[in-house]
Tab-separated table of N, CA, C and O in Angstrom:
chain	number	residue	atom	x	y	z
A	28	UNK	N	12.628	-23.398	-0.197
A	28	UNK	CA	12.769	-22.765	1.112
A	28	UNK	C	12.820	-21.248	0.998
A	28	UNK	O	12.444	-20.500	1.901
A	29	UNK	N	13.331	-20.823	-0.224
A	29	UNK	CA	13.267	-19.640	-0.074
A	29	UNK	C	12.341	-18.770	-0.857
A	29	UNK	O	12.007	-19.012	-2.017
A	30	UNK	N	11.838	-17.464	0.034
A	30	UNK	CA	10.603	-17.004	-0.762
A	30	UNK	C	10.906	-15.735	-0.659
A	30	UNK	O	11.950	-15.294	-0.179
A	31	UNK	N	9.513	-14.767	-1.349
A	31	UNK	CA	9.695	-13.657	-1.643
A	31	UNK	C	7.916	-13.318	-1.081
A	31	UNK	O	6.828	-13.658	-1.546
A	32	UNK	N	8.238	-12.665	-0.128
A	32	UNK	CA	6.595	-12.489	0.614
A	32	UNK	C	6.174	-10.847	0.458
A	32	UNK	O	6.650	-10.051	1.267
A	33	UNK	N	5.124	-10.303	-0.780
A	33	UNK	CA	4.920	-9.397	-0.603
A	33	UNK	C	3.597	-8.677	0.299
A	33	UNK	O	2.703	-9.310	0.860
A	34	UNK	N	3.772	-7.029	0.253
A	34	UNK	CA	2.629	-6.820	0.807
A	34	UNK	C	2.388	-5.022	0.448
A	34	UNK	O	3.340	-4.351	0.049
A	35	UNK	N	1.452	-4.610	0.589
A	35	UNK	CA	1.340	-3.140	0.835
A	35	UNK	C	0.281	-2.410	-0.316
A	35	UNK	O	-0.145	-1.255	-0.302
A	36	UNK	N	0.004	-3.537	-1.346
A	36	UNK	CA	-0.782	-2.967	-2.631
A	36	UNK	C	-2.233	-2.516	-2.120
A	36	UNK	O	-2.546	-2.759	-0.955
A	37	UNK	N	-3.084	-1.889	-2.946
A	37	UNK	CA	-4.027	-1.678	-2.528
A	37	UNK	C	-4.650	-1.244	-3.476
A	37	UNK	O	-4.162	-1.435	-4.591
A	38	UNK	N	-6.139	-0.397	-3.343
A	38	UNK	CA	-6.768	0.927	-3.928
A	38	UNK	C	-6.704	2.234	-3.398
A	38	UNK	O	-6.818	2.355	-2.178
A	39	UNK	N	-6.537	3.270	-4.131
A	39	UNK	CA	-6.136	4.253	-4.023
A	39	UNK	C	-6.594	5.796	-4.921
A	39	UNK	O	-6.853	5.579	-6.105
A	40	UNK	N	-6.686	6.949	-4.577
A	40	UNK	CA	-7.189	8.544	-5.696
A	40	UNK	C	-5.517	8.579	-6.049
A	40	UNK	O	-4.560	8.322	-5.320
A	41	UNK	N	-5.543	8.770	-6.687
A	41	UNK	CA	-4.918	9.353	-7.592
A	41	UNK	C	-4.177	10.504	-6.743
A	41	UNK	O	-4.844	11.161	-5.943
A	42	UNK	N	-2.793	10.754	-6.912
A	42	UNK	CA	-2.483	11.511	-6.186
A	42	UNK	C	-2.019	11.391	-4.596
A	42	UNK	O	-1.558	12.255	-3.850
A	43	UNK	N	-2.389	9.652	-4.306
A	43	UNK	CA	-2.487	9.240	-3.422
A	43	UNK	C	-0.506	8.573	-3.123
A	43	UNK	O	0.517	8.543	-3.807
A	44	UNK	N	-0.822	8.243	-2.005
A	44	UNK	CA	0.600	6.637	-1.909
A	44	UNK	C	0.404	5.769	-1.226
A	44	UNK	O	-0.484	5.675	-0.379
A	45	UNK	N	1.630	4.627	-1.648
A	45	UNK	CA	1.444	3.529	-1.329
A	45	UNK	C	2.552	3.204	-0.966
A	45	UNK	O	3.404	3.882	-1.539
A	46	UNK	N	3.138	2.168	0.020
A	46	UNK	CA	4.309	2.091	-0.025
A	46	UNK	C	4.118	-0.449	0.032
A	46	UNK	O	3.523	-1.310	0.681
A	47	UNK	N	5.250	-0.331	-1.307
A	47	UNK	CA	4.972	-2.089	-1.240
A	47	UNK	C	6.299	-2.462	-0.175
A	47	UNK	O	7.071	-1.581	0.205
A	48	UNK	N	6.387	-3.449	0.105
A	48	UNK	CA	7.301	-4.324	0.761
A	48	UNK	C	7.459	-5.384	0.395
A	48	UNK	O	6.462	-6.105	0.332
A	49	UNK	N	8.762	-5.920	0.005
A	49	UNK	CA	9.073	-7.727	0.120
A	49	UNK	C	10.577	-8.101	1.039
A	49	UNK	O	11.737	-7.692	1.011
A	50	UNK	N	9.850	-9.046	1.780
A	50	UNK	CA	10.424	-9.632	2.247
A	50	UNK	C	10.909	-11.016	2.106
A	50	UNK	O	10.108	-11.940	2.250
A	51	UNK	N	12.695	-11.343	1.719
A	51	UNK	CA	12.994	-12.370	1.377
A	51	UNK	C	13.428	-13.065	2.167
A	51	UNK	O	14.296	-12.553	2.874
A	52	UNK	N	13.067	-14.525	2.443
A	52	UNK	CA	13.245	-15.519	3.788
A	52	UNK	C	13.688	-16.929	2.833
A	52	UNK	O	13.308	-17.313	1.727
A	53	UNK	N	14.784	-17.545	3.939
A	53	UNK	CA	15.444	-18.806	3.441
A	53	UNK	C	16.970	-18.931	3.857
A	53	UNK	O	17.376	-18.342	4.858
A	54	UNK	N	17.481	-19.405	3.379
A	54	UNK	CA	19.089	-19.675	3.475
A	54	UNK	C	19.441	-18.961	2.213
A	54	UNK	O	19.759	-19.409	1.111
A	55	UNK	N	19.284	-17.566	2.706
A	55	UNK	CA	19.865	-16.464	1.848
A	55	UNK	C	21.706	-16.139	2.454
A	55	UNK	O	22.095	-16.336	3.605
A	56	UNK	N	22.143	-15.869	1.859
A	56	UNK	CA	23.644	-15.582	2.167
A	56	UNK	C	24.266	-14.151	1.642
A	56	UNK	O	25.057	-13.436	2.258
A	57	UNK	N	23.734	-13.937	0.423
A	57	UNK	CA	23.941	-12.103	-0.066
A	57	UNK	C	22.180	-11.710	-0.792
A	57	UNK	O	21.493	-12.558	-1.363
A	58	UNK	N	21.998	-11.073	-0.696
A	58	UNK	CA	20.987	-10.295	-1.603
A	58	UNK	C	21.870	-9.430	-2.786
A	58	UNK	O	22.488	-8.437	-2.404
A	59	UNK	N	21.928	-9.878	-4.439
A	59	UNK	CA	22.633	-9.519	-4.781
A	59	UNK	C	22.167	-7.772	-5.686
A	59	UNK	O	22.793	-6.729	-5.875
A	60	UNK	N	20.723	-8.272	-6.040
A	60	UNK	CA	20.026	-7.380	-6.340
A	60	UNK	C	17.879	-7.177	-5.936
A	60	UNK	O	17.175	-8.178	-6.071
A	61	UNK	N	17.495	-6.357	-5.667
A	61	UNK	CA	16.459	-6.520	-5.485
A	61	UNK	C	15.494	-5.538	-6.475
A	61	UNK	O	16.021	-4.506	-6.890
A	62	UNK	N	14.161	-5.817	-6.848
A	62	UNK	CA	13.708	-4.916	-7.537
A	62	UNK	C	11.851	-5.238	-7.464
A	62	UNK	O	11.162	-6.179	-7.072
A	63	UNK	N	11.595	-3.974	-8.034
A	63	UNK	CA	10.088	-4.562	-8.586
A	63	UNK	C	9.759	-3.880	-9.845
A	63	UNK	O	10.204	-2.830	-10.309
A	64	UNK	N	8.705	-4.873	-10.389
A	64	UNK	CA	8.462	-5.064	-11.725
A	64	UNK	C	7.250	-5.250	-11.721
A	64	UNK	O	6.719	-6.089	-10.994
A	65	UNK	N	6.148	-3.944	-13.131
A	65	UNK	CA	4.708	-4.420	-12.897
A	65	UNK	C	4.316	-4.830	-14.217
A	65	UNK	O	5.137	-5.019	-15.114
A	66	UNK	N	3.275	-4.950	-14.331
A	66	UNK	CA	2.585	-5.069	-15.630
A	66	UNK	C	0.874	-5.640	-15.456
A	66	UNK	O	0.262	-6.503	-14.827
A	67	UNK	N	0.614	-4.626	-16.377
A	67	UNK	CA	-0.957	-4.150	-16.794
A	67	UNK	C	-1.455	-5.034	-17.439
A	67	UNK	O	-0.624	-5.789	-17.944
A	68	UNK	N	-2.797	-5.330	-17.696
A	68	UNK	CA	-3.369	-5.683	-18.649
A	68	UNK	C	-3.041	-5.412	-20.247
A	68	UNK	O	-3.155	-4.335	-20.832
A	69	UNK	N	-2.573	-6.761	-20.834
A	69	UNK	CA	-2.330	-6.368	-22.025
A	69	UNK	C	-0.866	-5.529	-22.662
A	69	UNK	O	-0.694	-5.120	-23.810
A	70	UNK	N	0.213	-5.436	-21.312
A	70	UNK	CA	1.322	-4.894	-21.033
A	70	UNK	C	2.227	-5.982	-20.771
A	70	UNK	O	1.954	-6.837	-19.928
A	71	UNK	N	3.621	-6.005	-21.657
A	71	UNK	CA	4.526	-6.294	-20.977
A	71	UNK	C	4.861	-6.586	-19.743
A	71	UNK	O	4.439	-5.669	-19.039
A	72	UNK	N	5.585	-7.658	-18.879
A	72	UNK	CA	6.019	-7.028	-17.549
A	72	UNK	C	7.758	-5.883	-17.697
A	72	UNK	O	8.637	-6.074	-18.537
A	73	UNK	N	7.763	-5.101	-16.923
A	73	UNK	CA	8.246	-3.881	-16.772
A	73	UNK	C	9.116	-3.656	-15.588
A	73	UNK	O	8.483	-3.607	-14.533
A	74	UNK	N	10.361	-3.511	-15.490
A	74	UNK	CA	10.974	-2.447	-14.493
A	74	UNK	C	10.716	-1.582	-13.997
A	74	UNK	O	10.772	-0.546	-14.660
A	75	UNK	N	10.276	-1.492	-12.526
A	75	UNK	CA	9.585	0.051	-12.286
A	75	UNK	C	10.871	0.674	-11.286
A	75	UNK	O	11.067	1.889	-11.250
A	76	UNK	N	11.662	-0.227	-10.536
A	76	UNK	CA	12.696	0.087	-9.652
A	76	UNK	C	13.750	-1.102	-9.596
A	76	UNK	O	13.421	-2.287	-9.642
A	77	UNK	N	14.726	-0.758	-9.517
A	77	UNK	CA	15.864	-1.805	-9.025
A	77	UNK	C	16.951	-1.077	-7.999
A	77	UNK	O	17.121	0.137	-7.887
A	78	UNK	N	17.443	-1.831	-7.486
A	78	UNK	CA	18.629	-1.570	-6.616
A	78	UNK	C	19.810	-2.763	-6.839
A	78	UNK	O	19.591	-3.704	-7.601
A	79	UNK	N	20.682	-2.672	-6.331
A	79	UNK	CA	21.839	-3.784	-6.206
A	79	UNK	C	22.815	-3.234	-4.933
A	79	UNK	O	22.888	-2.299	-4.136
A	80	UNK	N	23.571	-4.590	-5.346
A	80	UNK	CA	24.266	-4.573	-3.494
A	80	UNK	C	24.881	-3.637	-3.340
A	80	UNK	O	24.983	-3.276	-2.168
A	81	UNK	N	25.698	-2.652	-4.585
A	81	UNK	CA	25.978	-1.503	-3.593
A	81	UNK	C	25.570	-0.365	-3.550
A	81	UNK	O	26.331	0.599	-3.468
A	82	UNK	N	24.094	-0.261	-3.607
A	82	UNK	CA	22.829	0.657	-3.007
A	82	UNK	C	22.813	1.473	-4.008
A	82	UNK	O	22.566	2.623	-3.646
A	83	UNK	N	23.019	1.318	-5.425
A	83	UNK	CA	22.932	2.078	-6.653
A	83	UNK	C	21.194	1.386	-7.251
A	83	UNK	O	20.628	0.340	-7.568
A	84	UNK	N	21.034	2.476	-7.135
A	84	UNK	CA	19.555	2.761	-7.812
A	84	UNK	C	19.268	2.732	-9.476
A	84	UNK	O	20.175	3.056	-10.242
A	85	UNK	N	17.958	2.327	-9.976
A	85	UNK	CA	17.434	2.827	-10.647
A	85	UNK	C	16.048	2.542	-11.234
A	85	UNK	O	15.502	1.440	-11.177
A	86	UNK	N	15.383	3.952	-11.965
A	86	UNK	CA	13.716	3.696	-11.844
A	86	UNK	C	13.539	4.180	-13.408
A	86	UNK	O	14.245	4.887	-14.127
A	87	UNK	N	12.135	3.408	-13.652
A	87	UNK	CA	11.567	3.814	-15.259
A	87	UNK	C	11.758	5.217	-15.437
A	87	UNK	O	12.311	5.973	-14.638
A	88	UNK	N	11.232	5.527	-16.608
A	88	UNK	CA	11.290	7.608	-16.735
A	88	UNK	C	9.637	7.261	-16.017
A	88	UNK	O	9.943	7.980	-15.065
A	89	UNK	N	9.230	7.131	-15.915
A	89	UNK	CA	7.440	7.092	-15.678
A	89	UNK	C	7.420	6.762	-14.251
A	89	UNK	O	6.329	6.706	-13.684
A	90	UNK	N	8.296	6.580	-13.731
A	90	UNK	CA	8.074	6.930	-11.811
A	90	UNK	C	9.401	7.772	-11.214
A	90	UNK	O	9.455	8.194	-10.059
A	91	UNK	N	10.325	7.915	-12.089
A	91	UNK	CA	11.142	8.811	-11.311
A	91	UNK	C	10.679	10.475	-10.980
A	91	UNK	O	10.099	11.307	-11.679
A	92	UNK	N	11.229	10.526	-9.579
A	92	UNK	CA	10.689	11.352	-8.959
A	92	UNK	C	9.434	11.475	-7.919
A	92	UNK	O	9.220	12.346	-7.076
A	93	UNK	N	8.645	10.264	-8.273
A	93	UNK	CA	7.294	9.486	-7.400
A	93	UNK	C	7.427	8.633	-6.559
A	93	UNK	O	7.091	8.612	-5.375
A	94	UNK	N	8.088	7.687	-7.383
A	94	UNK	CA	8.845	6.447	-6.414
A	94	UNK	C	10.065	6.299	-5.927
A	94	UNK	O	10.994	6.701	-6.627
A	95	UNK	N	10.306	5.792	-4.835
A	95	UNK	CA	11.687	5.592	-4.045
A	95	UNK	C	12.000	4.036	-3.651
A	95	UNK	O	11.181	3.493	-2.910
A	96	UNK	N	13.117	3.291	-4.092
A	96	UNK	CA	13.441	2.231	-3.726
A	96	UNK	C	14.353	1.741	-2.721
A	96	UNK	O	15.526	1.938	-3.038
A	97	UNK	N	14.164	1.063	-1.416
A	97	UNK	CA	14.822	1.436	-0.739
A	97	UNK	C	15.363	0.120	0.059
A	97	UNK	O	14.675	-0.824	-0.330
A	98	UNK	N	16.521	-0.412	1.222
A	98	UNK	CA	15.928	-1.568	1.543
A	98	UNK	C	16.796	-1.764	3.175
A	98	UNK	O	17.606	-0.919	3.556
A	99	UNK	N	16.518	-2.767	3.836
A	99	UNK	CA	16.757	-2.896	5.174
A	99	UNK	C	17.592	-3.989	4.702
A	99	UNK	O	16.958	-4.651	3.880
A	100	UNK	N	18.950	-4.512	4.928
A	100	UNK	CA	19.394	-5.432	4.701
A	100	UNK	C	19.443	-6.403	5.565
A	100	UNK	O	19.722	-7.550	5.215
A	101	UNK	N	19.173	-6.065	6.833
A	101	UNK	CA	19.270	-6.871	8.027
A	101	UNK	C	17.815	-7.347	7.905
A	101	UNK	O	17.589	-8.152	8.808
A	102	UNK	N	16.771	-7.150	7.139
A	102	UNK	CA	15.711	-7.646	7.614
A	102	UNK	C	15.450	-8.671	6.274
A	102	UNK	O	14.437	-9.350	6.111
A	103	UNK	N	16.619	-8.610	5.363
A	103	UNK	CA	16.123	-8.722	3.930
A	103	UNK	C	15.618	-8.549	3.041
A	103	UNK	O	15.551	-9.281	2.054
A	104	UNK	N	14.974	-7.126	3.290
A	104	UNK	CA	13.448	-6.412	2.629
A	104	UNK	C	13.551	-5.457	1.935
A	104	UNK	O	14.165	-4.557	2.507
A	105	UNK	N	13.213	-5.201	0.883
A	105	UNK	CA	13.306	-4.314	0.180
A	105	UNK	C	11.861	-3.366	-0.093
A	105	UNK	O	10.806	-3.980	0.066
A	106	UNK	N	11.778	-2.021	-0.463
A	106	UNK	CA	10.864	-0.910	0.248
A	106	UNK	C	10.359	-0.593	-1.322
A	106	UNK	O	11.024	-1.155	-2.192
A	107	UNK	N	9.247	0.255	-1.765
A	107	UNK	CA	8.905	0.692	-2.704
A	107	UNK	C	7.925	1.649	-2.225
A	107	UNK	O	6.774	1.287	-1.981
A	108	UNK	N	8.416	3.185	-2.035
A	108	UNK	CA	7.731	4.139	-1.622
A	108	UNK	C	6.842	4.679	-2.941
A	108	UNK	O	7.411	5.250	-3.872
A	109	UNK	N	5.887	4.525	-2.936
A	109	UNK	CA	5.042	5.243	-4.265
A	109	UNK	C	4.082	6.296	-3.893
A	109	UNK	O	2.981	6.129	-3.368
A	110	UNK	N	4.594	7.307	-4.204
A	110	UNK	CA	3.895	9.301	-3.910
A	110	UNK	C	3.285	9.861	-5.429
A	110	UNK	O	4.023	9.810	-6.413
A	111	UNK	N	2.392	10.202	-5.498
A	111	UNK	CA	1.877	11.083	-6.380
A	111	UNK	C	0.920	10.316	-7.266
A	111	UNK	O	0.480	10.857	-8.280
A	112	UNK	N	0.495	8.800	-6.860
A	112	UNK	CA	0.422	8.141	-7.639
A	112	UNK	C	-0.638	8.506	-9.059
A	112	UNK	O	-1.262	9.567	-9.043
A	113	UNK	N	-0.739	7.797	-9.943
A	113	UNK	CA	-1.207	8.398	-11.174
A	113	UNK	C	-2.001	6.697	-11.488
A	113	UNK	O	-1.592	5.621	-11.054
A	114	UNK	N	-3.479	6.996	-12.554
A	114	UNK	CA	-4.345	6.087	-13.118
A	114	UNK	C	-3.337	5.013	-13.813
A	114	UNK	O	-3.494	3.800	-13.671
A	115	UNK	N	-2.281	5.592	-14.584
A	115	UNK	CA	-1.376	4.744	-15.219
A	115	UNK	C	-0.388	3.783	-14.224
A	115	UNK	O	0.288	2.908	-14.766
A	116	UNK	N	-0.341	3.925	-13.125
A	116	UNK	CA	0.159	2.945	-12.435
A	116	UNK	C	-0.289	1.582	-11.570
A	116	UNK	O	0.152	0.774	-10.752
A	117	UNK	N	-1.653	1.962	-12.454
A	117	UNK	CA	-2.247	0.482	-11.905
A	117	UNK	C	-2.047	-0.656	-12.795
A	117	UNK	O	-2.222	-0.834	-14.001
A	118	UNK	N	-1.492	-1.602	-11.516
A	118	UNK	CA	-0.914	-2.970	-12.265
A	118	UNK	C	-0.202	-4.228	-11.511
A	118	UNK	O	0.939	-3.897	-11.188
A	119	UNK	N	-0.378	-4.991	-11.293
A	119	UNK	CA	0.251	-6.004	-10.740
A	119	UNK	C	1.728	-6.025	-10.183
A	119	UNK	O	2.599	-6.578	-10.855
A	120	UNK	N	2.087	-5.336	-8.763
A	120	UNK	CA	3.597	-5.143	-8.825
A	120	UNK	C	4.564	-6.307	-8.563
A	120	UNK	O	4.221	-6.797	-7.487
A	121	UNK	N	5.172	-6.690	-8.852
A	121	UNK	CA	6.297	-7.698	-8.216
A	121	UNK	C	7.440	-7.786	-7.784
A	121	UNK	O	8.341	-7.215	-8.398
A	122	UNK	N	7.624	-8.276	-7.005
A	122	UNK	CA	9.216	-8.262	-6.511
A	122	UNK	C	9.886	-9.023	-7.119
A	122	UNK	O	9.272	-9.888	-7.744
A	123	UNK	N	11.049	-9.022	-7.173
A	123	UNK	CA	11.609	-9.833	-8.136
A	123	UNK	C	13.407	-9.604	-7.296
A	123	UNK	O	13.740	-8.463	-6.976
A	124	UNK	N	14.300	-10.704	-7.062
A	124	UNK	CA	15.340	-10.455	-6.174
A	124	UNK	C	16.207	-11.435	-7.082
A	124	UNK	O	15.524	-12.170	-7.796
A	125	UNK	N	17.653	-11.585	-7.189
A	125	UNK	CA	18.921	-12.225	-7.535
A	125	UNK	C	19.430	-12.372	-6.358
A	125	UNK	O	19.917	-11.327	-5.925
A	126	UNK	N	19.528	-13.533	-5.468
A	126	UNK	CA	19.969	-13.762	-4.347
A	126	UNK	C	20.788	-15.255	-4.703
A	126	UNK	O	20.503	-16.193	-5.447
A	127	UNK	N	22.468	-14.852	-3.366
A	127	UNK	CA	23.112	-15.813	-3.259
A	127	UNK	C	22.688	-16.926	-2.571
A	127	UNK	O	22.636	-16.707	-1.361
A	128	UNK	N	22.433	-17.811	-2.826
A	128	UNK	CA	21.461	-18.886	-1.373
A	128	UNK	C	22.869	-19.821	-0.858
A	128	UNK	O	24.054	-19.624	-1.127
A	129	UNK	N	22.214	-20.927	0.002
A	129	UNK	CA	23.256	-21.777	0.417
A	129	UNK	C	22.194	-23.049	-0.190
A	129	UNK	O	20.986	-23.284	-0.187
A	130	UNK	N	23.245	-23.584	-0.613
A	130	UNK	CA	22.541	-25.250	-1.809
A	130	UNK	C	23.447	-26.207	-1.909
A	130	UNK	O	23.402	-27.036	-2.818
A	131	UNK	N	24.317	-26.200	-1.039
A	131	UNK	CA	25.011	-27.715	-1.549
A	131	UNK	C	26.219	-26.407	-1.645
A	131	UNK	O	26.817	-26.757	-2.663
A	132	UNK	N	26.468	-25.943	-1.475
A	132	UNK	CA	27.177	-24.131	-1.426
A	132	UNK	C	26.633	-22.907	-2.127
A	132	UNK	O	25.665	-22.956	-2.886
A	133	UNK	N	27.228	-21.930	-1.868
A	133	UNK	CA	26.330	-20.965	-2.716
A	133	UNK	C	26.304	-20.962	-4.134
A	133	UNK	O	27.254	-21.149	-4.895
A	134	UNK	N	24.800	-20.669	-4.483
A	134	UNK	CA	24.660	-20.768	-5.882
A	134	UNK	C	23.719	-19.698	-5.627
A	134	UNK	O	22.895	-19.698	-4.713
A	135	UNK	N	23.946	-18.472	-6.784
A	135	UNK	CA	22.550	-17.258	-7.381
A	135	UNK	C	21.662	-17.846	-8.217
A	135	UNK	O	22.046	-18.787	-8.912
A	136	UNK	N	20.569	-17.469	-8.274
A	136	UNK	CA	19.325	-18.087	-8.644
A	136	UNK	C	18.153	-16.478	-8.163
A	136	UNK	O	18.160	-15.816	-7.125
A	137	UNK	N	17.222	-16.316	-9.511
A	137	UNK	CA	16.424	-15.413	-9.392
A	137	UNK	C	15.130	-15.415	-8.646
A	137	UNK	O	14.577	-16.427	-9.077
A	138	UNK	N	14.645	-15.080	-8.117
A	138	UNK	CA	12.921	-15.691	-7.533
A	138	UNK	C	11.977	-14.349	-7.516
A	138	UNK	O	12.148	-13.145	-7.324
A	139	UNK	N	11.369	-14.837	-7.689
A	139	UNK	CA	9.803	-13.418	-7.928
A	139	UNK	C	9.195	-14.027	-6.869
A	139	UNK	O	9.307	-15.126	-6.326
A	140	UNK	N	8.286	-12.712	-6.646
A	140	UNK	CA	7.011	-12.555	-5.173
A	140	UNK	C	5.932	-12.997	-6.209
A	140	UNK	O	5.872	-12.938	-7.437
A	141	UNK	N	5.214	-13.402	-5.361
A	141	UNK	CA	3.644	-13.312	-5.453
A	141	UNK	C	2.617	-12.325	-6.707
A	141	UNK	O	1.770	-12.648	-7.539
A	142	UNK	N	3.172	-11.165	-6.330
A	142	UNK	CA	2.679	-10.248	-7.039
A	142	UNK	C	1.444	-9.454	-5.907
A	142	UNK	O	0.729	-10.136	-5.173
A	143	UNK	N	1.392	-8.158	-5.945
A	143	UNK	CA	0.657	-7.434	-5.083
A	143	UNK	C	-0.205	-6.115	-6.125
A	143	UNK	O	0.413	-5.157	-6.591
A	144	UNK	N	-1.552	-6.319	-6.309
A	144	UNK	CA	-2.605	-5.401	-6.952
A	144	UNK	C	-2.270	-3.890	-6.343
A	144	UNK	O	-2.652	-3.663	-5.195
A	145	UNK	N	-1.568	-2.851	-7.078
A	145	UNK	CA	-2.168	-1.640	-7.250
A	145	UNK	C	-3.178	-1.167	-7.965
A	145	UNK	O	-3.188	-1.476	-9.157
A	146	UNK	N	-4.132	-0.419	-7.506
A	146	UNK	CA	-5.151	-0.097	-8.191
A	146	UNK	C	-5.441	1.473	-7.871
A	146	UNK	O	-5.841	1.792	-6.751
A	147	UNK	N	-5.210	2.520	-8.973
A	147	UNK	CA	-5.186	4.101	-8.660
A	147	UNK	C	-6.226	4.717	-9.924
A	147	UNK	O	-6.189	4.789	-11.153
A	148	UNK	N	-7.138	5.096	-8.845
A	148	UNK	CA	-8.580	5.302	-9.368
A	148	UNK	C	-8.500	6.857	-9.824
A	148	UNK	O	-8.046	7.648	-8.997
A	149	UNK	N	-8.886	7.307	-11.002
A	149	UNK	CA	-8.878	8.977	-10.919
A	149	UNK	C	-10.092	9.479	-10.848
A	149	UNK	O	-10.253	10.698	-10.781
């Protein structure tokens, strides 16, 4: 029941932005942490942003200052503002959330999005 629905990836110059979105739907009860995570061809998957519930941040050395993580709690959604973008940030982004659900009572359990294509052309 519960998912992680992303959106916002695209193609893009270099220099350009993007901003991703996920939105988490279900018998959610806390959002404990939310984040996204990419990875390239032939790359690891990677931390590019995280947040947690009490709105403490943090981002790779390779987007701080570009990217901003941000989130609406009432809507369940969490934001990924990406400015300045660069050739090296093309890559499969994902959301990725630690949420309290309701299951028979609450139980945390991790769930990943879909995954959404950036692609930053120079």
């Amino acid at each position: 029941q519960v998912q992680l629905v992303e959106s916002g990836g695209g193609l893009v110059q270099a220099g350009g932005s993007l901003r991703l979105s996920c939105a988490a739907s279900g018998s959610i009860f806390s959002i404990d942490a939310m984040g996204w995570y990419r990875q390239a061809p032939g790359k690891q998957r990677e931390l590019v942003a995280g947040i947690i519930g009490s709105g403490r941040t943090n981002y790779a050395d390779a987007v701080k200052g570009r990217f901003t993580i941000s989130r609406d709690n009432a809507k369940n959604t969490v934001y990924l503002q990406m400015n300045s973008l660069k050739p090296e940030d093309t890559a499969v982004y994902y959301c990725n959330a630690d949420l309290t659900i309701y299951s028979n009572g609450p139980k945390k359990y991790m769930y990943w999005g879909q995954g959404t294509q950036v692609t930053v052309s120079s």
